[in-house]
PDB file of C-alpha atoms in Angstrom:
ATOM      1  CA  MET R   5       2.407  -1.252  13.681  1.00 63.00           C
ATOM      2  CA  CYS R   6       5.452  -2.602  11.743  1.00 75.00           C
ATOM      3  CA  GLY R   7       6.409   0.443  10.516  1.00 88.00           C
ATOM      4  CA  ARG R   8       9.933  -0.586  10.371  1.00 95.00           C
ATOM      5  CA  TYR R   9      11.563  -4.123   8.765  1.00 97.00           C
ATOM      6  CA  SER R  10      14.790  -5.139   7.099  1.00 97.00           C
ATOM      7  CA  PHE R  11      15.487  -6.823   3.923  1.00 97.00           C
ATOM      8  CA  SER R  12      18.723  -8.027   2.472  1.00 97.00           C
ATOM      9  CA  LYS R  13      18.772 -10.183  -0.954  1.00 95.00           C
ATOM     10  CA  LYS R  14      22.338 -11.413   0.334  1.00 93.00           C
ATOM     11  CA  LYS R  15      20.127 -13.039   2.767  1.00 93.00           C
ATOM     12  CA  VAL R  16      18.326 -14.969   0.468  1.00 96.00           C
ATOM     13  CA  PRO R  17      19.984 -18.745  -0.186  1.00 95.00           C
ATOM     14  CA  LEU R  18      19.859 -19.898  -3.933  1.00 94.00           C
ATOM     15  CA  ALA R  19      17.489 -22.499  -2.959  1.00 95.00           C
ATOM     16  CA  HIS R  20      15.254 -20.184  -1.051  1.00 96.00           C
ATOM     17  CA  ARG R  21      11.609 -20.093  -2.850  1.00 96.00           C
ATOM     18  CA  TYR R  22      12.613 -16.046  -3.401  1.00 97.00           C
ATOM     19  CA  ALA R  23      15.633 -16.410  -5.037  1.00 96.00           C
ATOM     20  CA  GLU R  24      13.916 -16.858  -8.722  1.00 96.00           C
ATOM     21  CA  ARG R  25      11.405 -14.161  -8.013  1.00 96.00           C
ATOM     22  CA  LEU R  26      13.712 -11.579  -6.790  1.00 97.00           C
ATOM     23  CA  GLU R  27      16.133 -13.205 -10.216  1.00 95.00           C
ATOM     24  CA  GLY R  28      17.272  -9.791 -12.018  1.00 93.00           C
ATOM     25  CA  LEU R  29      15.595  -7.548  -9.411  1.00 95.00           C
ATOM     26  CA  THR R  30      18.525  -4.795  -8.079  1.00 94.00           C
ATOM     27  CA  PHE R  31      17.944  -3.042  -4.840  1.00 96.00           C
ATOM     28  CA  GLU R  32      20.309  -2.280  -2.185  1.00 96.00           C
ATOM     29  CA  PRO R  33      19.873  -4.298   1.627  1.00 97.00           C
ATOM     30  CA  ASN R  34      17.799  -2.115   3.598  1.00 97.00           C
ATOM     31  CA  PHE R  35      18.113  -2.441   7.404  1.00 97.00           C
ATOM     32  CA  ASP R  36      15.486   0.480   8.274  1.00 96.00           C
ATOM     33  CA  ALA R  37      12.906  -0.101   5.321  1.00 97.00           C
ATOM     34  CA  ARG R  38      10.230   2.467   6.097  1.00 96.00           C
ATOM     35  CA  PRO R  39       7.278   3.823   4.143  1.00 96.00           C
ATOM     36  CA  SER R  40       7.353   5.926   1.313  1.00 95.00           C
ATOM     37  CA  GLN R  41      10.495   3.617   0.325  1.00 96.00           C
ATOM     38  CA  GLN R  42      10.553   1.581  -2.805  1.00 96.00           C
ATOM     39  CA  LEU R  43      10.781  -1.889  -1.851  1.00 98.00           C
ATOM     40  CA  PRO R  44      10.665  -5.828  -3.291  1.00 98.00           C
ATOM     41  CA  VAL R  45       7.060  -7.296  -3.294  1.00 98.00           C
ATOM     42  CA  ILE R  46       6.043 -10.581  -4.871  1.00 98.00           C
ATOM     43  CA  LEU R  47       2.514  -9.986  -6.912  1.00 95.00           C
ATOM     44  CA  SER R  48      -0.173 -12.466  -7.525  1.00 88.00           C
ATOM     45  CA  THR R  49      -0.325 -11.245 -11.370  1.00 87.00           C
ATOM     46  CA  ALA R  50       3.388 -11.516 -11.874  1.00 90.00           C
ATOM     47  CA  GLU R  51       6.260 -13.948 -11.969  1.00 91.00           C
ATOM     48  CA  LYS R  52       8.580 -11.778 -10.872  1.00 95.00           C
ATOM     49  CA  ALA R  53       8.736  -9.962  -8.171  1.00 97.00           C
ATOM     50  CA  VAL R  54       8.712  -6.199  -8.888  1.00 96.00           C
ATOM     51  CA  MET R  55       9.917  -2.604  -6.650  1.00 97.00           C
ATOM     52  CA  ALA R  56       6.910  -1.014  -4.919  1.00 97.00           C
ATOM     53  CA  THR R  57       6.706   2.215  -2.888  1.00 96.00           C
ATOM     54  CA  TRP R  58       5.616   1.044   0.610  1.00 97.00           C
ATOM     55  CA  ALA R  59       2.095   3.270   1.510  1.00 95.00           C
ATOM     56  CA  ASP R  60       0.569   6.127  -0.675  1.00 91.00           C
ATOM     57  CA  PRO R  61      -0.196   8.796   1.540  1.00 86.00           C
ATOM     58  CA  THR R  62      -2.573  10.734  -1.382  1.00 85.00           C
ATOM     59  CA  LYS R  63      -5.701  11.732   0.713  1.00 84.00           C
ATOM     60  CA  GLN R  64      -8.655  11.090  -0.906  1.00 82.00           C
ATOM     61  CA  GLU R  65     -12.293  13.045  -0.150  1.00 80.00           C
ATOM     62  CA  ASP R  66     -12.450  11.762   3.335  1.00 81.00           C
ATOM     63  CA  GLY R  67      -8.797  12.809   4.182  1.00 81.00           C
ATOM     64  CA  LYS R  68      -7.787   9.257   4.315  1.00 86.00           C
ATOM     65  CA  PRO R  69      -4.671   7.927   2.564  1.00 88.00           C
ATOM     66  CA  ILE R  70      -5.514   5.997  -0.414  1.00 89.00           C
ATOM     67  CA  LEU R  71      -3.235   3.446   0.641  1.00 93.00           C
ATOM     68  CA  PRO R  72      -1.910   3.635   4.319  1.00 94.00           C
ATOM     69  CA  PHE R  73       1.318   1.727   5.726  1.00 96.00           C
ATOM     70  CA  ASN R  74      -0.653  -1.058   7.061  1.00 96.00           C
ATOM     71  CA  VAL R  75      -4.033  -2.307   7.265  1.00 96.00           C
ATOM     72  CA  ARG R  76      -6.634  -4.186  10.040  1.00 96.00           C
ATOM     73  CA  GLU R  77      -7.653  -7.585   8.480  1.00 96.00           C
ATOM     74  CA  GLU R  78     -10.802  -7.290  10.497  1.00 95.00           C
ATOM     75  CA  ASN R  79     -11.165  -4.176   8.062  1.00 93.00           C
ATOM     76  CA  LEU R  80     -10.295  -5.615   4.949  1.00 94.00           C
ATOM     77  CA  LEU R  81     -14.219  -6.217   4.206  1.00 91.00           C
ATOM     78  CA  PHE R  82     -15.688  -2.921   5.714  1.00 92.00           C
ATOM     79  CA  ILE R  83     -13.410  -0.561   3.825  1.00 93.00           C
ATOM     80  CA  PRO R  84     -13.993  -0.415  -0.332  1.00 92.00           C
ATOM     81  CA  ARG R  85     -11.132   0.657  -1.250  1.00 92.00           C
ATOM     82  CA  PHE R  86      -9.542  -2.686   0.146  1.00 94.00           C
ATOM     83  CA  ARG R  87     -12.059  -4.976  -0.512  1.00 94.00           C
ATOM     84  CA  GLU R  88     -11.830  -3.816  -3.957  1.00 94.00           C
ATOM     85  CA  LEU R  89      -8.056  -4.809  -3.954  1.00 95.00           C
ATOM     86  CA  LEU R  90      -8.739  -8.277  -2.335  1.00 94.00           C
ATOM     87  CA  PRO R  91      -9.675 -10.430  -5.746  1.00 93.00           C
ATOM     88  CA  LYS R  92      -6.421  -9.633  -7.911  1.00 93.00           C
ATOM     89  CA  ASN R  93      -4.300  -7.223  -5.820  1.00 95.00           C
ATOM     90  CA  ARG R  94      -2.933  -9.451  -3.492  1.00 96.00           C
ATOM     91  CA  CYS R  95       0.902  -9.412  -2.671  1.00 97.00           C
ATOM     92  CA  ILE R  96       3.659 -10.786  -0.431  1.00 98.00           C
ATOM     93  CA  ILE R  97       6.541  -8.969   1.044  1.00 98.00           C
ATOM     94  CA  PRO R  98       9.535 -10.254   1.827  1.00 98.00           C
ATOM     95  CA  ILE R  99      11.139  -9.496   4.970  1.00 98.00           C
ATOM     96  CA  ASP R 100      14.215 -10.965   7.345  1.00 97.00           C
ATOM     97  CA  GLY R 101      12.833  -9.187  10.055  1.00 97.00           C
ATOM     98  CA  PHE R 102      10.494  -6.529  11.621  1.00 97.00           C
ATOM     99  CA  PHE R 103      10.683  -4.178  14.484  1.00 97.00           C
ATOM    100  CA  GLU R 104       8.630  -2.768  17.450  1.00 96.00           C
ATOM    101  CA  TRP R 105       9.864  -0.398  20.153  1.00 94.00           C
ATOM    102  CA  LYS R 106       8.508  -0.333  23.861  1.00 92.00           C
ATOM    103  CA  GLU R 107       8.819   1.974  26.733  1.00 86.00           C
ATOM    104  CA  VAL R 108      11.337   1.598  29.093  1.00 82.00           C
ATOM    105  CA  GLU R 109       9.476   2.879  32.215  1.00 67.00           C
ATOM    106  CA  GLU R 110      12.081   2.024  35.168  1.00 52.00           C
ATOM    107  CA  GLU R 111      14.862   3.656  33.326  1.00 44.00           C
ATOM    108  CA  GLU R 112      12.308   6.669  32.445  1.00 42.00           C
ATOM    109  CA  GLU R 113      11.469   6.877  36.131  1.00 44.00           C
ATOM    110  CA  SER R 114      15.088   7.013  37.259  1.00 44.00           C
ATOM    111  CA  SER R 115      15.393   9.538  34.793  1.00 44.00           C
ATOM    112  CA  THR R 116      12.704  11.923  36.341  1.00 45.00           C
ATOM    113  CA  GLN R 117      13.988  11.527  39.473  1.00 50.00           C
ATOM    114  CA  ALA R 118      17.618  12.571  38.427  1.00 51.00           C
ATOM    115  CA  HIS R 119      16.129  16.220  37.195  1.00 55.00           C
ATOM    116  CA  THR R 120      13.714  16.469  39.678  1.00 51.00           C
ATOM    117  CA  PRO R 121      14.405  19.346  42.520  1.00 55.00           C
ATOM    118  CA  GLU R 122      14.429  18.762  46.090  1.00 52.00           C
ATOM    119  CA  ILE R 123      11.818  20.887  46.871  1.00 64.00           C
ATOM    120  CA  GLY R 124       9.840  18.964  48.998  1.00 66.00           C
ATOM    121  CA  LEU R 125       6.284  17.000  49.061  1.00 64.00           C
ATOM    122  CA  ASP R 126       2.584  17.700  49.190  1.00 61.00           C
ATOM    123  CA  LEU R 127       0.063  16.221  51.684  1.00 56.00           C
ATOM    124  CA  PHE R 128       0.161  12.758  49.972  1.00 54.00           C
ATOM    125  CA  GLY R 129       3.812  12.336  49.962  1.00 57.00           C
ATOM    126  CA  ASN R 130       4.221  13.502  46.140  1.00 65.00           C
ATOM    127  CA  PRO R 131       7.181  15.463  45.221  1.00 72.00           C
ATOM    128  CA  ILE R 132       6.650  19.253  44.278  1.00 76.00           C
ATOM    129  CA  ARG R 133       7.837  20.280  40.978  1.00 75.00           C
ATOM    130  CA  SER R 134       8.257  23.811  39.922  1.00 79.00           C
ATOM    131  CA  GLU R 135       6.797  25.330  36.857  1.00 77.00           C
ATOM    132  CA  ALA R 136       9.603  24.586  34.848  1.00 78.00           C
ATOM    133  CA  GLU R 137      10.252  21.170  35.837  1.00 75.00           C
ATOM    134  CA  LYS R 138       6.880  20.222  35.007  1.00 71.00           C
ATOM    135  CA  LYS R 139       7.420  22.227  31.168  1.00 70.00           C
ATOM    136  CA  ARG R 140      10.455  19.513  31.061  1.00 70.00           C
ATOM    137  CA  LEU R 141       8.792  16.490  32.113  1.00 64.00           C
ATOM    138  CA  LYS R 142       5.716  17.090  29.752  1.00 64.00           C
ATOM    139  CA  LYS R 143       7.936  17.676  26.984  1.00 65.00           C
ATOM    140  CA  ALA R 144      10.131  14.640  27.576  1.00 64.00           C
ATOM    141  CA  LYS R 145       9.991  11.246  25.302  1.00 68.00           C
ATOM    142  CA  PRO R 146       9.562   8.546  26.781  1.00 76.00           C
ATOM    143  CA  LEU R 147      12.257   6.120  26.636  1.00 86.00           C
ATOM    144  CA  LYS R 148      12.378   3.083  24.160  1.00 90.00           C
ATOM    145  CA  GLN R 149      13.560  -0.078  23.487  1.00 93.00           C
ATOM    146  CA  LYS R 150      13.847  -1.419  20.035  1.00 95.00           C
ATOM    147  CA  TYR R 151      13.033  -5.309  19.305  1.00 96.00           C
ATOM    148  CA  ARG R 152      13.864  -7.286  16.246  1.00 97.00           C
ATOM    149  CA  PHE R 153      10.948 -10.206  15.600  1.00 97.00           C
ATOM    150  CA  THR R 154      12.821 -12.944  13.171  1.00 97.00           C
ATOM    151  CA  LEU R 155      12.065 -16.516  12.605  1.00 97.00           C
ATOM    152  CA  LYS R 156      13.961 -18.682  14.563  1.00 94.00           C
ATOM    153  CA  GLN R 157      16.114 -19.897  11.653  1.00 89.00           C
ATOM    154  CA  GLU R 158      16.261 -16.141  10.498  1.00 90.00           C
ATOM    155  CA  GLU R 159      15.346 -17.203   7.095  1.00 95.00           C
ATOM    156  CA  PRO R 160      13.512 -14.650   5.051  1.00 97.00           C
ATOM    157  CA  PHE R 161      10.006 -14.921   5.301  1.00 98.00           C
ATOM    158  CA  GLY R 162       6.642 -13.411   3.679  1.00 98.00           C
ATOM    159  CA  LEU R 163       4.038 -10.975   5.172  1.00 98.00           C
ATOM    160  CA  ALA R 164       0.478 -10.478   3.088  1.00 98.00           C
ATOM    161  CA  GLY R 165       0.043  -7.236   1.556  1.00 97.00           C
ATOM    162  CA  LEU R 166      -2.253  -5.676  -0.681  1.00 97.00           C
ATOM    163  CA  TRP R 167      -1.157  -3.585  -3.854  1.00 97.00           C
ATOM    164  CA  ARG R 168      -2.239  -1.023  -6.339  1.00 95.00           C
ATOM    165  CA  GLU R 169      -0.826   1.184  -8.890  1.00 91.00           C
ATOM    166  CA  THR R 170      -1.473   5.095  -8.968  1.00 83.00           C
ATOM    167  CA  LEU R 171      -1.271   7.397 -11.742  1.00 75.00           C
ATOM    168  CA  HIS R 172       1.274   9.893 -11.243  1.00 73.00           C
ATOM    169  CA  GLN R 173      -0.121  13.389 -12.283  1.00 70.00           C
ATOM    170  CA  ASP R 174       3.306  14.733 -13.220  1.00 74.00           C
ATOM    171  CA  THR R 175       4.879  11.698 -15.657  1.00 76.00           C
ATOM    172  CA  GLY R 176       0.968  10.263 -16.377  1.00 74.00           C
ATOM    173  CA  GLU R 177       2.779   6.697 -15.443  1.00 82.00           C
ATOM    174  CA  HIS R 178       1.433   4.292 -13.024  1.00 83.00           C
ATOM    175  CA  TYR R 179       3.396   3.152 -10.082  1.00 90.00           C
ATOM    176  CA  PRO R 180       2.880   0.402  -7.619  1.00 95.00           C
ATOM    177  CA  HIS R 181       2.061   1.035  -4.215  1.00 96.00           C
ATOM    178  CA  PHE R 182       1.544  -1.494  -1.414  1.00 97.00           C
ATOM    179  CA  THR R 183       0.544  -1.822   2.171  1.00 97.00           C
ATOM    180  CA  ILE R 184       0.937  -4.581   5.256  1.00 98.00           C
ATOM    181  CA  ILE R 185      -2.037  -6.571   6.180  1.00 98.00           C
ATOM    182  CA  THR R 186      -1.849  -6.873  10.145  1.00 97.00           C
ATOM    183  CA  THR R 187      -3.558  -8.936  12.580  1.00 97.00           C
ATOM    184  CA  LYS R 188      -3.591  -9.448  16.567  1.00 97.00           C
ATOM    185  CA  ALA R 189      -0.642 -10.136  18.177  1.00 97.00           C
ATOM    186  CA  ASN R 190       0.669 -13.559  19.168  1.00 97.00           C
ATOM    187  CA  ALA R 191       2.108 -14.426  22.366  1.00 97.00           C
ATOM    188  CA  ALA R 192       5.367 -13.819  21.247  1.00 97.00           C
ATOM    189  CA  VAL R 193       5.034 -10.023  19.736  1.00 96.00           C
ATOM    190  CA  GLU R 194       2.147  -9.481  22.285  1.00 96.00           C
ATOM    191  CA  PRO R 195       4.434  -8.144  25.200  1.00 95.00           C
ATOM    192  CA  TYR R 196       5.518  -5.399  22.934  1.00 95.00           C
ATOM    193  CA  HIS R 197       2.387  -4.466  20.894  1.00 95.00           C
ATOM    194  CA  ASP R 198      -1.116  -5.857  20.554  1.00 95.00           C
ATOM    195  CA  ARG R 199      -0.897  -6.032  16.328  1.00 96.00           C
ATOM    196  CA  MET R 200       1.500  -7.814  14.278  1.00 97.00           C
ATOM    197  CA  PRO R 201       1.834  -8.377  10.637  1.00 98.00           C
ATOM    198  CA  VAL R 202       0.245 -11.042   9.243  1.00 98.00           C
ATOM    199  CA  ILE R 203       3.424 -14.064   8.201  1.00 98.00           C
ATOM    200  CA  LEU R 204       2.516 -16.372   5.901  1.00 98.00           C
ATOM    201  CA  THR R 205       3.833 -19.898   5.839  1.00 97.00           C
ATOM    202  CA  PRO R 206       5.451 -21.244   2.541  1.00 96.00           C
ATOM    203  CA  HIS R 207       1.784 -22.991   2.109  1.00 96.00           C
ATOM    204  CA  ILE R 208      -0.205 -20.243   2.615  1.00 97.00           C
ATOM    205  CA  GLU R 209       1.812 -18.225   0.192  1.00 97.00           C
ATOM    206  CA  ASN R 210       0.908 -20.353  -2.379  1.00 95.00           C
ATOM    207  CA  ILE R 211      -2.950 -19.959  -1.503  1.00 96.00           C
ATOM    208  CA  TRP R 212      -2.628 -16.347  -0.970  1.00 97.00           C
ATOM    209  CA  LEU R 213      -1.126 -15.751  -4.874  1.00 96.00           C
ATOM    210  CA  ASP R 214      -3.491 -17.960  -5.788  1.00 95.00           C
ATOM    211  CA  ASN R 215      -6.008 -15.893  -7.844  1.00 93.00           C
ATOM    212  CA  ARG R 216      -8.538 -18.729  -8.493  1.00 93.00           C
ATOM    213  CA  LEU R 217      -9.757 -18.999  -4.924  1.00 92.00           C
ATOM    214  CA  GLN R 218     -12.712 -17.112  -3.225  1.00 92.00           C
ATOM    215  CA  GLU R 219     -12.763 -14.229  -1.148  1.00 91.00           C
ATOM    216  CA  LYS R 220     -13.149 -16.876   2.053  1.00 91.00           C
ATOM    217  CA  ASP R 221     -10.170 -18.326   0.934  1.00 93.00           C
ATOM    218  CA  TYR R 222      -8.101 -15.219   1.398  1.00 93.00           C
ATOM    219  CA  LEU R 223      -9.886 -14.331   4.536  1.00 93.00           C
ATOM    220  CA  LYS R 224      -9.530 -17.207   6.276  1.00 94.00           C
ATOM    221  CA  VAL R 225      -5.314 -17.524   6.428  1.00 95.00           C
ATOM    222  CA  LEU R 226      -4.712 -13.870   7.720  1.00 96.00           C
ATOM    223  CA  GLN R 227      -3.989 -15.438  11.533  1.00 96.00           C
ATOM    224  CA  PRO R 228      -1.551 -14.679  13.964  1.00 97.00           C
ATOM    225  CA  TYR R 229       1.949 -16.788  12.944  1.00 97.00           C
ATOM    226  CA  ASP R 230       2.854 -19.404  15.438  1.00 97.00           C
ATOM    227  CA  PRO R 231       4.439 -17.930  17.868  1.00 97.00           C
ATOM    228  CA  ARG R 232       6.880 -21.036  19.022  1.00 96.00           C
ATOM    229  CA  GLN R 233       8.440 -20.314  15.504  1.00 96.00           C
ATOM    230  CA  MET R 234       9.625 -17.057  16.596  1.00 97.00           C
ATOM    231  CA  SER R 235      12.410 -15.339  17.718  1.00 96.00           C
ATOM    232  CA  VAL R 236      12.756 -11.929  19.766  1.00 96.00           C
ATOM    233  CA  MET R 237      15.482  -9.716  20.954  1.00 95.00           C
ATOM    234  CA  ALA R 238      16.448  -6.458  22.375  1.00 96.00           C
ATOM    235  CA  ILE R 239      19.030  -4.348  19.875  1.00 96.00           C
ATOM    236  CA  ASP R 240      20.832  -1.379  19.834  1.00 94.00           C
ATOM    237  CA  ASP R 241      18.578   1.206  17.740  1.00 92.00           C
ATOM    238  CA  TYR R 242      21.358   2.701  15.747  1.00 92.00           C
ATOM    239  CA  GLU R 243      23.648  -0.165  14.687  1.00 94.00           C
ATOM    240  CA  SER R 244      20.426  -2.011  13.670  1.00 95.00           C
ATOM    241  CA  MET R 245      20.338   0.515  11.235  1.00 93.00           C
ATOM    242  CA  LEU R 246      23.744  -0.499   9.967  1.00 94.00           C
ATOM    243  CA  GLY R 247      22.604  -4.471   9.764  1.00 94.00           C
ATOM    244  CA  ASN R 248      24.058  -4.975  13.182  1.00 94.00           C
ATOM    245  CA  TYR R 249      21.756  -6.563  15.714  1.00 95.00           C
ATOM    246  CA  VAL R 250      23.579  -6.326  18.510  1.00 94.00           C
ATOM    247  CA  ALA R 251      22.314  -6.148  22.154  1.00 92.00           C
ATOM    248  CA  PRO R 252      22.498  -2.687  24.123  1.00 87.00           C
ATOM    249  CA  LYS R 253      24.805  -2.438  27.147  1.00 76.00           C
ATOM    250  CA  LEU R 254      22.320  -2.227  30.299  1.00 62.00           C
ATOM    251  CA  ASN R 255      21.499   1.180  31.087  1.00 54.00           C
ATOM    252  CA  SER R 256      23.279   2.348  27.792  1.00 47.00           C
ATOM    253  CA  LYS R 257      20.272   4.572  26.887  1.00 44.00           C
TER     254      LYS R 257
END
């Protein structure tokens, strides 16, 4: 869930609440941000945003990553390494949109029919396929459509996250890494995925960054965002990586 998002400093107006935080931070526009990349994050312990790596795949003794690319809000209290980060290591990930993919079943069926040899039907009316055709269908990847989720006004917004510093074995320096917190999908996202990132309103951002509050105060703000304030559109997968959010042509995939 939420394995890709986009963010460009050029899209942050001077009057926006992120403008001052991002001042002095240099980074290229990223229209296909993904785990392992360095991206801007706003910390609860610093006035200015910093560059941090999305996720830390370094394995622990149990074989799980120290910091996955996302973590369920339901698990924050039950997994010790995440609960330890909650008091002081909360962060906001500034973005201008995130992406999800959904299988396109109808087009996939049409494609399957086009490749299925006319070799008759069985007693139940199902097509009889050769062994080669069965192998081809088994290897075939499902066709997926890419969708972009934004706020209705398309202004930059923030996702709730956690961060931690990881010691680099070669240099001995500490580098920040972050993860995105997810919650159950709202009515805008649910048709495409059952989870969504926790989107913070400007008011809730202030709560999320306030280190004087208690654990319960942070947890209660991790809710699905108001779907009436969101927009979603089908987009061309390749064009979107260039920052061109254009709708794909019908049956073009």
